[in-house]
PDB file of C-alpha atoms and ligand atoms in Angstrom:
ATOM      1  CA  UNK G   1      21.206 -28.575 -12.966  1.00 50.00           C
ATOM      2  CA  UNK G   2      17.459 -29.266 -13.030  1.00 56.00           C
ATOM      3  CA  UNK G   3      15.814 -27.556 -10.086  1.00 63.00           C
ATOM      4  CA  UNK G   4      14.130 -29.847  -7.561  1.00 71.00           C
ATOM      5  CA  UNK G   5      10.396 -29.264  -7.783  1.00 87.00           C
ATOM      6  CA  UNK G   6       8.501 -28.283  -4.686  1.00 96.00           C
ATOM      7  CA  UNK G   7       5.906 -30.628  -3.276  1.00 97.00           C
ATOM      8  CA  UNK G   8       3.212 -27.952  -3.196  1.00 98.00           C
ATOM      9  CA  UNK G   9       3.522 -24.444  -4.648  1.00 98.00           C
ATOM     10  CA  UNK G  10       0.832 -21.811  -3.999  1.00 98.00           C
ATOM     11  CA  UNK G  11      -0.064 -19.235  -6.657  1.00 98.00           C
ATOM     12  CA  UNK G  12      -2.302 -16.393  -5.483  1.00 99.00           C
ATOM     13  CA  UNK G  13      -4.063 -14.213  -8.041  1.00 99.00           C
ATOM     14  CA  UNK G  14      -4.570 -17.315 -10.177  1.00 98.00           C
ATOM     15  CA  UNK G  15      -7.698 -15.917 -11.905  1.00 98.00           C
ATOM     16  CA  UNK G  16      -5.869 -12.748 -12.961  1.00 98.00           C
ATOM     17  CA  UNK G  17      -4.104 -11.810 -16.167  1.00 98.00           C
ATOM     18  CA  UNK G  18      -0.702 -13.073 -15.059  1.00 98.00           C
ATOM     19  CA  UNK G  19      -2.137 -15.839 -12.870  1.00 98.00           C
ATOM     20  CA  UNK G  20      -3.795 -17.509 -15.847  1.00 98.00           C
ATOM     21  CA  UNK G  21      -0.514 -17.381 -17.770  1.00 98.00           C
ATOM     22  CA  UNK G  22       1.510 -18.690 -14.819  1.00 98.00           C
ATOM     23  CA  UNK G  23      -0.905 -21.537 -14.105  1.00 98.00           C
ATOM     24  CA  UNK G  24       0.506 -23.319 -17.139  1.00 96.00           C
ATOM     25  CA  UNK G  25       4.081 -22.172 -16.709  1.00 98.00           C
ATOM     26  CA  UNK G  26       4.596 -23.062 -13.041  1.00 97.00           C
ATOM     27  CA  UNK G  27       3.334 -26.626 -13.455  1.00 94.00           C
ATOM     28  CA  UNK G  28       6.791 -28.131 -13.711  1.00 94.00           C
ATOM     29  CA  UNK G  29       8.012 -26.586 -10.474  1.00 96.00           C
ATOM     30  CA  UNK G  30       5.823 -28.556  -8.077  1.00 97.00           C
ATOM     31  CA  UNK G  31       4.075 -31.880  -7.716  1.00 96.00           C
ATOM     32  CA  UNK G  32       0.929 -29.913  -6.867  1.00 97.00           C
ATOM     33  CA  UNK G  33       0.078 -26.330  -7.800  1.00 98.00           C
ATOM     34  CA  UNK G  34      -2.418 -24.780  -5.389  1.00 98.00           C
ATOM     35  CA  UNK G  35      -4.277 -22.036  -7.243  1.00 98.00           C
ATOM     36  CA  UNK G  36      -6.075 -19.351  -5.332  1.00 99.00           C
ATOM     37  CA  UNK G  37      -8.071 -16.193  -5.970  1.00 99.00           C
ATOM     38  CA  UNK G  38     -11.153 -14.416  -4.665  1.00 98.00           C
ATOM     39  CA  UNK G  39     -12.613 -14.771  -8.168  1.00 98.00           C
ATOM     40  CA  UNK G  40     -13.733 -18.005  -9.803  1.00 98.00           C
ATOM     41  CA  UNK G  41     -11.035 -20.062 -11.514  1.00 98.00           C
ATOM     42  CA  UNK G  42     -11.224 -22.774 -14.162  1.00 97.00           C
ATOM     43  CA  UNK G  43     -11.644 -26.206 -12.542  1.00 98.00           C
ATOM     44  CA  UNK G  44      -8.594 -28.341 -11.707  1.00 97.00           C
ATOM     45  CA  UNK G  45      -7.325 -30.268 -14.696  1.00 96.00           C
ATOM     46  CA  UNK G  46      -5.978 -33.166 -12.630  1.00 96.00           C
ATOM     47  CA  UNK G  47      -4.440 -34.206  -9.316  1.00 96.00           C
ATOM     48  CA  UNK G  48      -1.543 -31.817  -9.886  1.00 96.00           C
ATOM     49  CA  UNK G  49      -3.880 -28.823  -9.321  1.00 98.00           C
ATOM     50  CA  UNK G  50      -5.865 -27.665  -6.302  1.00 98.00           C
ATOM     51  CA  UNK G  51      -8.343 -24.776  -6.517  1.00 98.00           C
ATOM     52  CA  UNK G  52      -8.990 -22.727  -3.373  1.00 98.00           C
ATOM     53  CA  UNK G  53     -11.146 -19.600  -3.435  1.00 98.00           C
ATOM     54  CA  UNK G  54      -9.865 -17.276  -0.735  1.00 98.00           C
ATOM     55  CA  UNK G  55     -10.079 -13.604   0.186  1.00 98.00           C
ATOM     56  CA  UNK G  56      -6.602 -12.379   1.120  1.00 99.00           C
ATOM     57  CA  UNK G  57      -8.226  -9.996   3.605  1.00 98.00           C
ATOM     58  CA  UNK G  58      -9.543 -12.982   5.599  1.00 98.00           C
ATOM     59  CA  UNK G  59      -6.767 -13.959   8.005  1.00 98.00           C
ATOM     60  CA  UNK G  60      -8.137 -17.368   8.991  1.00 98.00           C
ATOM     61  CA  UNK G  61      -8.782 -18.302   5.364  1.00 98.00           C
ATOM     62  CA  UNK G  62      -5.243 -17.309   4.343  1.00 99.00           C
ATOM     63  CA  UNK G  63      -3.783 -19.415   7.160  1.00 98.00           C
ATOM     64  CA  UNK G  64      -5.731 -22.408   5.882  1.00 98.00           C
ATOM     65  CA  UNK G  65      -4.664 -21.622   2.320  1.00 98.00           C
ATOM     66  CA  UNK G  66      -0.956 -21.685   3.178  1.00 98.00           C
ATOM     67  CA  UNK G  67      -1.015 -24.893   5.226  1.00 98.00           C
ATOM     68  CA  UNK G  68       0.941 -27.663   3.511  1.00 98.00           C
ATOM     69  CA  UNK G  69       2.673 -25.361   1.051  1.00 98.00           C
ATOM     70  CA  UNK G  70       6.469 -25.238   0.412  1.00 97.00           C
ATOM     71  CA  UNK G  71       6.685 -21.969  -1.493  1.00 98.00           C
ATOM     72  CA  UNK G  72       4.430 -19.161  -2.666  1.00 98.00           C
ATOM     73  CA  UNK G  73       4.123 -16.968  -5.750  1.00 99.00           C
ATOM     74  CA  UNK G  74       2.074 -14.056  -4.450  1.00 99.00           C
ATOM     75  CA  UNK G  75       0.308 -12.401  -7.387  1.00 99.00           C
ATOM     76  CA  UNK G  76      -3.095 -11.753  -5.818  1.00 99.00           C
ATOM     77  CA  UNK G  77      -4.501  -8.353  -4.886  1.00 98.00           C
ATOM     78  CA  UNK G  78      -5.597  -5.076  -6.404  1.00 98.00           C
ATOM     79  CA  UNK G  79      -3.321  -4.441  -9.379  1.00 98.00           C
ATOM     80  CA  UNK G  80      -4.198  -0.851 -10.346  1.00 98.00           C
ATOM     81  CA  UNK G  81      -4.571   2.494  -8.628  1.00 98.00           C
ATOM     82  CA  UNK G  82      -7.694   2.569  -6.442  1.00 98.00           C
ATOM     83  CA  UNK G  83      -8.864   4.422  -3.319  1.00 98.00           C
ATOM     84  CA  UNK G  84      -6.897   3.422  -0.231  1.00 98.00           C
ATOM     85  CA  UNK G  85      -9.916   1.705   1.346  1.00 98.00           C
ATOM     86  CA  UNK G  86     -10.068  -0.744  -1.594  1.00 98.00           C
ATOM     87  CA  UNK G  87      -6.339  -1.459  -1.437  1.00 98.00           C
ATOM     88  CA  UNK G  88      -6.184  -1.965   2.316  1.00 98.00           C
ATOM     89  CA  UNK G  89      -7.774  -5.420   2.620  1.00 98.00           C
ATOM     90  CA  UNK G  90      -6.246  -7.296  -0.324  1.00 98.00           C
ATOM     91  CA  UNK G  91      -2.811  -5.629  -0.511  1.00 98.00           C
ATOM     92  CA  UNK G  92      -1.926  -4.422   2.984  1.00 98.00           C
ATOM     93  CA  UNK G  93      -3.754  -6.849   5.288  1.00 98.00           C
ATOM     94  CA  UNK G  94      -3.417  -9.561   2.626  1.00 98.00           C
ATOM     95  CA  UNK G  95       0.374  -9.474   2.429  1.00 98.00           C
ATOM     96  CA  UNK G  96       0.614  -9.454   6.227  1.00 98.00           C
ATOM     97  CA  UNK G  97      -1.729 -12.455   6.489  1.00 98.00           C
ATOM     98  CA  UNK G  98       0.300 -14.305   3.868  1.00 99.00           C
ATOM     99  CA  UNK G  99       3.663 -13.812   5.610  1.00 99.00           C
ATOM    100  CA  UNK G 100       2.219 -14.617   9.016  1.00 98.00           C
ATOM    101  CA  UNK G 101       0.795 -17.812   7.571  1.00 98.00           C
ATOM    102  CA  UNK G 102       4.156 -18.558   5.916  1.00 98.00           C
ATOM    103  CA  UNK G 103       5.868 -18.173   9.292  1.00 98.00           C
ATOM    104  CA  UNK G 104       3.379 -20.425  11.059  1.00 98.00           C
ATOM    105  CA  UNK G 105       3.473 -23.109   8.386  1.00 98.00           C
ATOM    106  CA  UNK G 106       7.231 -23.100   7.732  1.00 98.00           C
ATOM    107  CA  UNK G 107       7.234 -21.703   4.183  1.00 98.00           C
ATOM    108  CA  UNK G 108      10.773 -20.676   3.297  1.00 97.00           C
ATOM    109  CA  UNK G 109      10.521 -18.965  -0.108  1.00 98.00           C
ATOM    110  CA  UNK G 110       8.131 -16.396  -1.561  1.00 99.00           C
ATOM    111  CA  UNK G 111       8.003 -14.576  -4.880  1.00 99.00           C
ATOM    112  CA  UNK G 112       6.274 -11.243  -4.351  1.00 99.00           C
ATOM    113  CA  UNK G 113       4.736  -9.513  -7.366  1.00 99.00           C
ATOM    114  CA  UNK G 114       5.853  -5.993  -6.558  1.00 99.00           C
ATOM    115  CA  UNK G 115       5.632  -3.154  -9.033  1.00 99.00           C
ATOM    116  CA  UNK G 116       7.377  -0.323 -10.817  1.00 98.00           C
ATOM    117  CA  UNK G 117       4.826   1.886  -9.038  1.00 98.00           C
ATOM    118  CA  UNK G 118       7.038   1.645  -5.914  1.00 99.00           C
ATOM    119  CA  UNK G 119       9.384   3.992  -7.798  1.00 98.00           C
ATOM    120  CA  UNK G 120       6.910   5.596 -10.187  1.00 98.00           C
ATOM    121  CA  UNK G 121       7.826   9.218  -9.498  1.00 98.00           C
ATOM    122  CA  UNK G 122      11.341   8.914 -10.922  1.00 98.00           C
ATOM    123  CA  UNK G 123      11.629  10.628 -14.274  1.00 98.00           C
ATOM    124  CA  UNK G 124      12.363   8.707 -17.417  1.00 98.00           C
ATOM    125  CA  UNK G 125      15.796  10.287 -17.845  1.00 98.00           C
ATOM    126  CA  UNK G 126      16.832   8.825 -14.459  1.00 98.00           C
ATOM    127  CA  UNK G 127      18.300   5.311 -14.302  1.00 98.00           C
ATOM    128  CA  UNK G 128      17.978   3.667 -10.898  1.00 98.00           C
ATOM    129  CA  UNK G 129      18.974   0.475  -9.129  1.00 98.00           C
ATOM    130  CA  UNK G 130      17.296  -1.392  -6.285  1.00 98.00           C
ATOM    131  CA  UNK G 131      18.959   0.869  -3.706  1.00 97.00           C
ATOM    132  CA  UNK G 132      17.295   4.011  -5.022  1.00 98.00           C
ATOM    133  CA  UNK G 133      14.877   5.477  -2.497  1.00 98.00           C
ATOM    134  CA  UNK G 134      11.374   4.412  -3.317  1.00 98.00           C
ATOM    135  CA  UNK G 135       9.039   7.026  -4.766  1.00 98.00           C
ATOM    136  CA  UNK G 136       5.583   5.411  -4.778  1.00 98.00           C
ATOM    137  CA  UNK G 137       3.131   6.965  -7.182  1.00 98.00           C
ATOM    138  CA  UNK G 138      -0.151   6.165  -5.418  1.00 98.00           C
ATOM    139  CA  UNK G 139      -1.945   4.008  -2.861  1.00 98.00           C
ATOM    140  CA  UNK G 140      -1.280   0.949  -4.993  1.00 98.00           C
ATOM    141  CA  UNK G 141       2.446   1.765  -5.136  1.00 98.00           C
ATOM    142  CA  UNK G 142       2.432   2.390  -1.396  1.00 98.00           C
ATOM    143  CA  UNK G 143       0.919  -1.039  -0.805  1.00 99.00           C
ATOM    144  CA  UNK G 144       3.715  -2.637  -2.835  1.00 99.00           C
ATOM    145  CA  UNK G 145       6.303  -0.708  -0.787  1.00 99.00           C
ATOM    146  CA  UNK G 146       4.654  -2.137   2.320  1.00 99.00           C
ATOM    147  CA  UNK G 147       4.807  -5.618   0.820  1.00 99.00           C
ATOM    148  CA  UNK G 148       8.534  -5.244   0.140  1.00 99.00           C
ATOM    149  CA  UNK G 149       9.094  -4.083   3.720  1.00 98.00           C
ATOM    150  CA  UNK G 150       7.117  -7.019   5.071  1.00 99.00           C
ATOM    151  CA  UNK G 151       9.330  -9.303   2.968  1.00 99.00           C
ATOM    152  CA  UNK G 152      12.452  -7.630   4.336  1.00 98.00           C
ATOM    153  CA  UNK G 153      11.241  -7.934   7.933  1.00 98.00           C
ATOM    154  CA  UNK G 154      10.226 -11.582   7.629  1.00 99.00           C
ATOM    155  CA  UNK G 155      13.669 -12.407   6.257  1.00 98.00           C
ATOM    156  CA  UNK G 156      15.586 -10.523   8.955  1.00 98.00           C
ATOM    157  CA  UNK G 157      13.378 -11.812  11.762  1.00 98.00           C
ATOM    158  CA  UNK G 158      12.338 -15.286  10.595  1.00 98.00           C
ATOM    159  CA  UNK G 159      14.622 -16.212   7.688  1.00 98.00           C
ATOM    160  CA  UNK G 160      11.810 -16.437   5.126  1.00 98.00           C
ATOM    161  CA  UNK G 161      13.401 -15.554   1.786  1.00 98.00           C
ATOM    162  CA  UNK G 162      11.657 -13.434  -0.841  1.00 99.00           C
ATOM    163  CA  UNK G 163      12.366 -12.214  -4.321  1.00 99.00           C
ATOM    164  CA  UNK G 164      10.327  -9.071  -4.897  1.00 99.00           C
ATOM    165  CA  UNK G 165       9.903  -8.573  -8.628  1.00 99.00           C
ATOM    166  CA  UNK G 166       9.157  -4.940  -9.467  1.00 99.00           C
ATOM    167  CA  UNK G 167       7.189  -5.886 -12.539  1.00 99.00           C
ATOM    168  CA  UNK G 168       7.177  -3.277 -15.289  1.00 98.00           C
ATOM    169  CA  UNK G 169       4.406  -4.054 -17.800  1.00 98.00           C
ATOM    170  CA  UNK G 170       3.816  -7.746 -18.339  1.00 99.00           C
ATOM    171  CA  UNK G 171       1.409  -8.168 -21.214  1.00 98.00           C
ATOM    172  CA  UNK G 172       1.567 -10.032 -24.527  1.00 98.00           C
ATOM    173  CA  UNK G 173       3.061  -6.906 -26.106  1.00 98.00           C
ATOM    174  CA  UNK G 174       3.821  -3.284 -25.153  1.00 98.00           C
ATOM    175  CA  UNK G 175       0.743  -1.103 -25.640  1.00 98.00           C
ATOM    176  CA  UNK G 176       2.307   2.377 -25.675  1.00 98.00           C
ATOM    177  CA  UNK G 177       5.619   4.251 -25.786  1.00 98.00           C
ATOM    178  CA  UNK G 178       6.271   3.966 -22.059  1.00 98.00           C
ATOM    179  CA  UNK G 179       5.899   0.222 -22.253  1.00 98.00           C
ATOM    180  CA  UNK G 180       8.694   0.055 -24.824  1.00 98.00           C
ATOM    181  CA  UNK G 181      10.882   0.582 -21.737  1.00 98.00           C
ATOM    182  CA  UNK G 182       8.848  -1.248 -19.074  1.00 98.00           C
ATOM    183  CA  UNK G 183       7.687  -4.292 -21.032  1.00 98.00           C
ATOM    184  CA  UNK G 184       8.323  -7.726 -19.513  1.00 98.00           C
ATOM    185  CA  UNK G 185       7.524 -10.695 -21.735  1.00 99.00           C
ATOM    186  CA  UNK G 186       5.805 -13.707 -20.206  1.00 98.00           C
ATOM    187  CA  UNK G 187       8.893 -15.831 -20.944  1.00 98.00           C
ATOM    188  CA  UNK G 188      11.163 -13.378 -19.128  1.00 98.00           C
ATOM    189  CA  UNK G 189       8.711 -13.163 -16.206  1.00 99.00           C
ATOM    190  CA  UNK G 190       8.734 -16.944 -16.019  1.00 98.00           C
ATOM    191  CA  UNK G 191      12.531 -16.962 -15.998  1.00 98.00           C
ATOM    192  CA  UNK G 192      12.555 -14.414 -13.164  1.00 98.00           C
ATOM    193  CA  UNK G 193      10.165 -16.542 -11.115  1.00 98.00           C
ATOM    194  CA  UNK G 194      12.234 -19.645 -11.786  1.00 98.00           C
ATOM    195  CA  UNK G 195      15.425 -17.885 -10.751  1.00 98.00           C
ATOM    196  CA  UNK G 196      13.626 -16.466  -7.730  1.00 98.00           C
ATOM    197  CA  UNK G 197      12.354 -19.835  -6.588  1.00 98.00           C
ATOM    198  CA  UNK G 198      15.527 -21.844  -7.099  1.00 97.00           C
ATOM    199  CA  UNK G 199      18.535 -19.556  -6.563  1.00 98.00           C
ATOM    200  CA  UNK G 200      20.001 -20.300  -3.126  1.00 97.00           C
ATOM    201  CA  UNK G 201      20.460 -17.620  -0.468  1.00 98.00           C
ATOM    202  CA  UNK G 202      18.447 -14.763  -1.932  1.00 98.00           C
ATOM    203  CA  UNK G 203      17.605 -13.178   1.436  1.00 98.00           C
ATOM    204  CA  UNK G 204      15.271 -10.425   0.350  1.00 98.00           C
ATOM    205  CA  UNK G 205      16.206  -9.550  -3.207  1.00 99.00           C
ATOM    206  CA  UNK G 206      14.545  -6.765  -5.166  1.00 99.00           C
ATOM    207  CA  UNK G 207      14.737  -7.200  -8.926  1.00 99.00           C
ATOM    208  CA  UNK G 208      13.243  -5.068 -11.688  1.00 99.00           C
ATOM    209  CA  UNK G 209      11.063  -7.025 -14.064  1.00 99.00           C
ATOM    210  CA  UNK G 210      11.772  -5.758 -17.564  1.00 98.00           C
ATOM    211  CA  UNK G 211      12.843  -7.553 -20.725  1.00 98.00           C
ATOM    212  CA  UNK G 212      16.058  -6.678 -22.585  1.00 98.00           C
ATOM    213  CA  UNK G 213      14.474  -3.526 -24.004  1.00 98.00           C
ATOM    214  CA  UNK G 214      16.522  -0.887 -25.818  1.00 98.00           C
ATOM    215  CA  UNK G 215      15.899   1.921 -23.340  1.00 97.00           C
ATOM    216  CA  UNK G 216      15.724   0.528 -19.811  1.00 94.00           C
ATOM    217  CA  UNK G 217      15.519   2.748 -16.759  1.00 98.00           C
ATOM    218  CA  UNK G 218      16.386   0.035 -14.249  1.00 98.00           C
ATOM    219  CA  UNK G 219      19.724  -1.476 -13.298  1.00 98.00           C
ATOM    220  CA  UNK G 220      19.635  -4.981 -11.823  1.00 98.00           C
ATOM    221  CA  UNK G 221      23.223  -5.051 -10.504  1.00 98.00           C
ATOM    222  CA  UNK G 222      21.939  -5.700  -6.956  1.00 98.00           C
ATOM    223  CA  UNK G 223      20.177  -8.832  -8.163  1.00 98.00           C
ATOM    224  CA  UNK G 224      23.108 -10.199 -10.193  1.00 98.00           C
ATOM    225  CA  UNK G 225      23.102 -13.391  -8.058  1.00 98.00           C
ATOM    226  CA  UNK G 226      19.775 -14.338  -9.675  1.00 98.00           C
ATOM    227  CA  UNK G 227      21.546 -14.533 -13.037  1.00 98.00           C
ATOM    228  CA  UNK G 228      18.428 -13.218 -14.762  1.00 98.00           C
ATOM    229  CA  UNK G 229      19.141 -13.091 -18.496  1.00 98.00           C
ATOM    230  CA  UNK G 230      16.148 -11.604 -20.314  1.00 98.00           C
ATOM    231  CA  UNK G 231      15.702 -13.038 -23.789  1.00 98.00           C
ATOM    232  CA  UNK G 232      13.029 -10.773 -25.269  1.00 98.00           C
ATOM    233  CA  UNK G 233      12.980  -7.127 -26.276  1.00 98.00           C
ATOM    234  CA  UNK G 234      10.186  -4.646 -26.981  1.00 98.00           C
ATOM    235  CA  UNK G 235      12.134  -3.547 -30.078  1.00 98.00           C
ATOM    236  CA  UNK G 236      10.163  -5.913 -32.333  1.00 98.00           C
ATOM    237  CA  UNK G 237       7.009  -3.939 -31.456  1.00 98.00           C
ATOM    238  CA  UNK G 238       8.525  -0.456 -31.784  1.00 98.00           C
ATOM    239  CA  UNK G 239       7.205   0.368 -35.263  1.00 98.00           C
ATOM    240  CA  UNK G 240       3.667  -0.703 -34.306  1.00 98.00           C
ATOM    241  CA  UNK G 241       3.728   1.311 -31.051  1.00 98.00           C
ATOM    242  CA  UNK G 242       5.263   4.394 -32.659  1.00 98.00           C
ATOM    243  CA  UNK G 243       2.578   4.361 -35.340  1.00 98.00           C
ATOM    244  CA  UNK G 244       0.186   5.523 -32.602  1.00 97.00           C
ATOM    245  CA  UNK G 245      -0.155   9.308 -32.163  1.00 96.00           C
ATOM    246  CA  UNK G 246       2.544  10.517 -29.737  1.00 96.00           C
ATOM    247  CA  UNK G 247       1.347  11.932 -26.396  1.00 97.00           C
ATOM    248  CA  UNK G 248       2.472  15.479 -25.495  1.00 98.00           C
ATOM    249  CA  UNK G 249       6.036  15.686 -24.161  1.00 97.00           C
ATOM    250  CA  UNK G 250       4.727  16.669 -20.699  1.00 98.00           C
ATOM    251  CA  UNK G 251       2.157  13.871 -20.532  1.00 98.00           C
ATOM    252  CA  UNK G 252       2.915  11.765 -17.401  1.00 98.00           C
ATOM    253  CA  UNK G 253       3.291   8.685 -19.599  1.00 98.00           C
ATOM    254  CA  UNK G 254       6.253  10.421 -21.292  1.00 98.00           C
ATOM    255  CA  UNK G 255       7.817  11.818 -18.095  1.00 98.00           C
ATOM    256  CA  UNK G 256       7.584   9.347 -15.214  1.00 98.00           C
ATOM    257  CA  UNK G 257       8.577   5.720 -14.717  1.00 98.00           C
ATOM    258  CA  UNK G 258       5.067   5.132 -13.356  1.00 98.00           C
ATOM    259  CA  UNK G 259       3.328   6.823 -16.305  1.00 98.00           C
ATOM    260  CA  UNK G 260      -0.342   7.738 -15.897  1.00 98.00           C
ATOM    261  CA  UNK G 261      -0.494   6.294 -12.354  1.00 98.00           C
ATOM    262  CA  UNK G 262       1.285   9.413 -11.034  1.00 98.00           C
ATOM    263  CA  UNK G 263      -1.761  11.495 -11.985  1.00 98.00           C
ATOM    264  CA  UNK G 264      -4.524   9.140 -10.770  1.00 97.00           C
ATOM    265  CA  UNK G 265      -6.849  10.333  -7.989  1.00 94.00           C
ATOM    266  CA  UNK G 266      -7.640  11.995  -5.713  1.00 93.00           C
ATOM    267  CA  UNK G 267     -10.707   9.854  -5.172  1.00 96.00           C
ATOM    268  CA  UNK G 268     -12.863  12.084  -2.966  1.00 93.00           C
TER     269      UNK G 268
HETATM  270  N1  NAD U 301       0.634  -7.161 -15.203  1.00 75.35           N
HETATM  271  C1  NAD U 301       1.564  -6.294 -14.934  1.00 75.35           C
HETATM  272  O1  NAD U 301       2.168  -5.694 -15.816  1.00 75.35           O
HETATM  273  C2  NAD U 301       1.946  -5.986 -13.503  1.00 75.35           C
HETATM  274  C3  NAD U 301       2.819  -4.919 -13.255  1.00 75.35           C
HETATM  275  C4  NAD U 301       3.219  -4.673 -11.944  1.00 75.35           C
HETATM  276  C5  NAD U 301       2.771  -5.498 -10.920  1.00 75.35           C
HETATM  277  N2  NAD U 301       1.905  -6.504 -11.195  1.00 75.35           N
HETATM  278  C6  NAD U 301       1.414  -7.320 -10.069  1.00 75.35           C
HETATM  279  O2  NAD U 301       1.330  -8.674 -10.451  1.00 75.35           O
HETATM  280  C7  NAD U 301       0.174  -9.267  -9.875  1.00 75.35           C
HETATM  281  C8  NAD U 301      -0.717  -9.857 -10.963  1.00 75.35           C
HETATM  282  O3  NAD U 301      -1.035  -8.819 -11.888  1.00 75.35           O
HETATM  283  P1  NAD U 301      -2.203  -9.019 -12.967  1.00 75.35           P
HETATM  284  O4  NAD U 301      -1.879  -8.099 -14.085  1.00 75.35           O
HETATM  285  O5  NAD U 301      -2.398 -10.464 -13.235  1.00 75.35           O
HETATM  286  O6  NAD U 301      -3.429  -8.402 -12.169  1.00 75.35           O
HETATM  287  P2  NAD U 301      -4.950  -8.885 -12.136  1.00 75.35           P
HETATM  288  O7  NAD U 301      -5.730  -7.768 -11.559  1.00 75.35           O
HETATM  289  O8  NAD U 301      -5.368  -9.407 -13.463  1.00 75.35           O
HETATM  290  O9  NAD U 301      -4.915 -10.105 -11.103  1.00 75.35           O
HETATM  291  C9  NAD U 301      -4.939  -9.938  -9.719  1.00 75.35           C
HETATM  292  C10 NAD U 301      -5.833 -11.008  -9.129  1.00 75.35           C
HETATM  293  O10 NAD U 301      -5.918 -10.791  -7.706  1.00 75.35           O
HETATM  294  C11 NAD U 301      -7.226 -11.114  -7.303  1.00 75.35           C
HETATM  295  N3  NAD U 301      -7.608 -10.444  -6.061  1.00 75.35           N
HETATM  296  C12 NAD U 301      -7.987  -9.144  -5.899  1.00 75.35           C
HETATM  297  N4  NAD U 301      -8.385  -8.938  -4.632  1.00 75.35           N
HETATM  298  C13 NAD U 301      -8.254 -10.119  -3.983  1.00 75.35           C
HETATM  299  C14 NAD U 301      -8.515 -10.544  -2.665  1.00 75.35           C
HETATM  300  N5  NAD U 301      -9.021  -9.714  -1.737  1.00 75.35           N
HETATM  301  N6  NAD U 301      -8.267 -11.825  -2.338  1.00 75.35           N
HETATM  302  C15 NAD U 301      -7.774 -12.692  -3.264  1.00 75.35           C
HETATM  303  N7  NAD U 301      -7.510 -12.345  -4.521  1.00 75.35           N
HETATM  304  C16 NAD U 301      -7.749 -11.082  -4.884  1.00 75.35           C
HETATM  305  C17 NAD U 301      -8.112 -10.662  -8.458  1.00 75.35           C
HETATM  306  O11 NAD U 301      -9.371 -11.343  -8.435  1.00 75.35           O
HETATM  307  C18 NAD U 301      -7.274 -10.975  -9.675  1.00 75.35           C
HETATM  308  O12 NAD U 301      -7.615 -12.224 -10.250  1.00 75.35           O
HETATM  309  C19 NAD U 301      -0.520  -8.168  -9.055  1.00 75.35           C
HETATM  310  O13 NAD U 301      -0.102  -8.276  -7.705  1.00 75.35           O
HETATM  311  C20 NAD U 301       0.001  -6.903  -9.661  1.00 75.35           C
HETATM  312  O14 NAD U 301       0.001  -5.843  -8.728  1.00 75.35           O
HETATM  313  C21 NAD U 301       1.473  -6.757 -12.451  1.00 75.35           C
END
């Protein structure tokens, strides 16, 4: 069955690494794609695109941004470990502003770009599912935990459905040994978003975003209703990655799901 496209789909973080990739890939899902970021974006290529510069920390601006939208892919915000004060506006206030705006303007479905850094302190010999207690590995990971809880609350209280994708490492190819496990190809990310937007009755679903890699640490049994079937695998890059010098066995990138993030900071 071909999914019915939305009238207007909002993509936040549209100037970012994934946003620029998704700008092309989400086109078919809506009559109009509203693209937003605090940073400058390439101009609209036609009537099917709208460009809105917006700071997620600005409540009034976010409310305006969300007006007239059917669904949201929320990819905007700080995407690496930073001091809490830098995370607060975009990631904590920003996600609250977005869900409040969704409530006010009747948006019913959101894809939230969550992260493996919500569970980064698990060790690589531990395999976990979505029910595992979260173990955030920094202020960034904490902000994604908050985002997931906001999603959960807005479903229980207001019926707004969210698929929170705990993205592993979504880049053209895995860049190191850890990413052989966490890599998520752009095609598999796109499939996850598609399943997240169009699967009925998702409530608040948490799904791990990894491709069909040989050694995965994450079990998606709790998200089976999404019928996510990853097509790619990091295996084709293994020889290239393993040609790099191996880090020490106790290097965080070899020990923890979250890799080097677990050792970032403190920032004072
Ligand atoms: N790429 C990955 O492997 C990966 C892994 C886990 C999670 N994620 C999440 O996916 C999303 C996209 O990741 P990315 O790799 O494209 O990151 P990115 O940093 O390239 O893009 C994030 C975008 O958010 C924008 N942004 C930052 N502060 C903002 C603000 N105050 N208001 C509005 N926009 C703001 C930035 O300008 C940037 O364009 C992020 O939420 C990130 O946390 C990505």
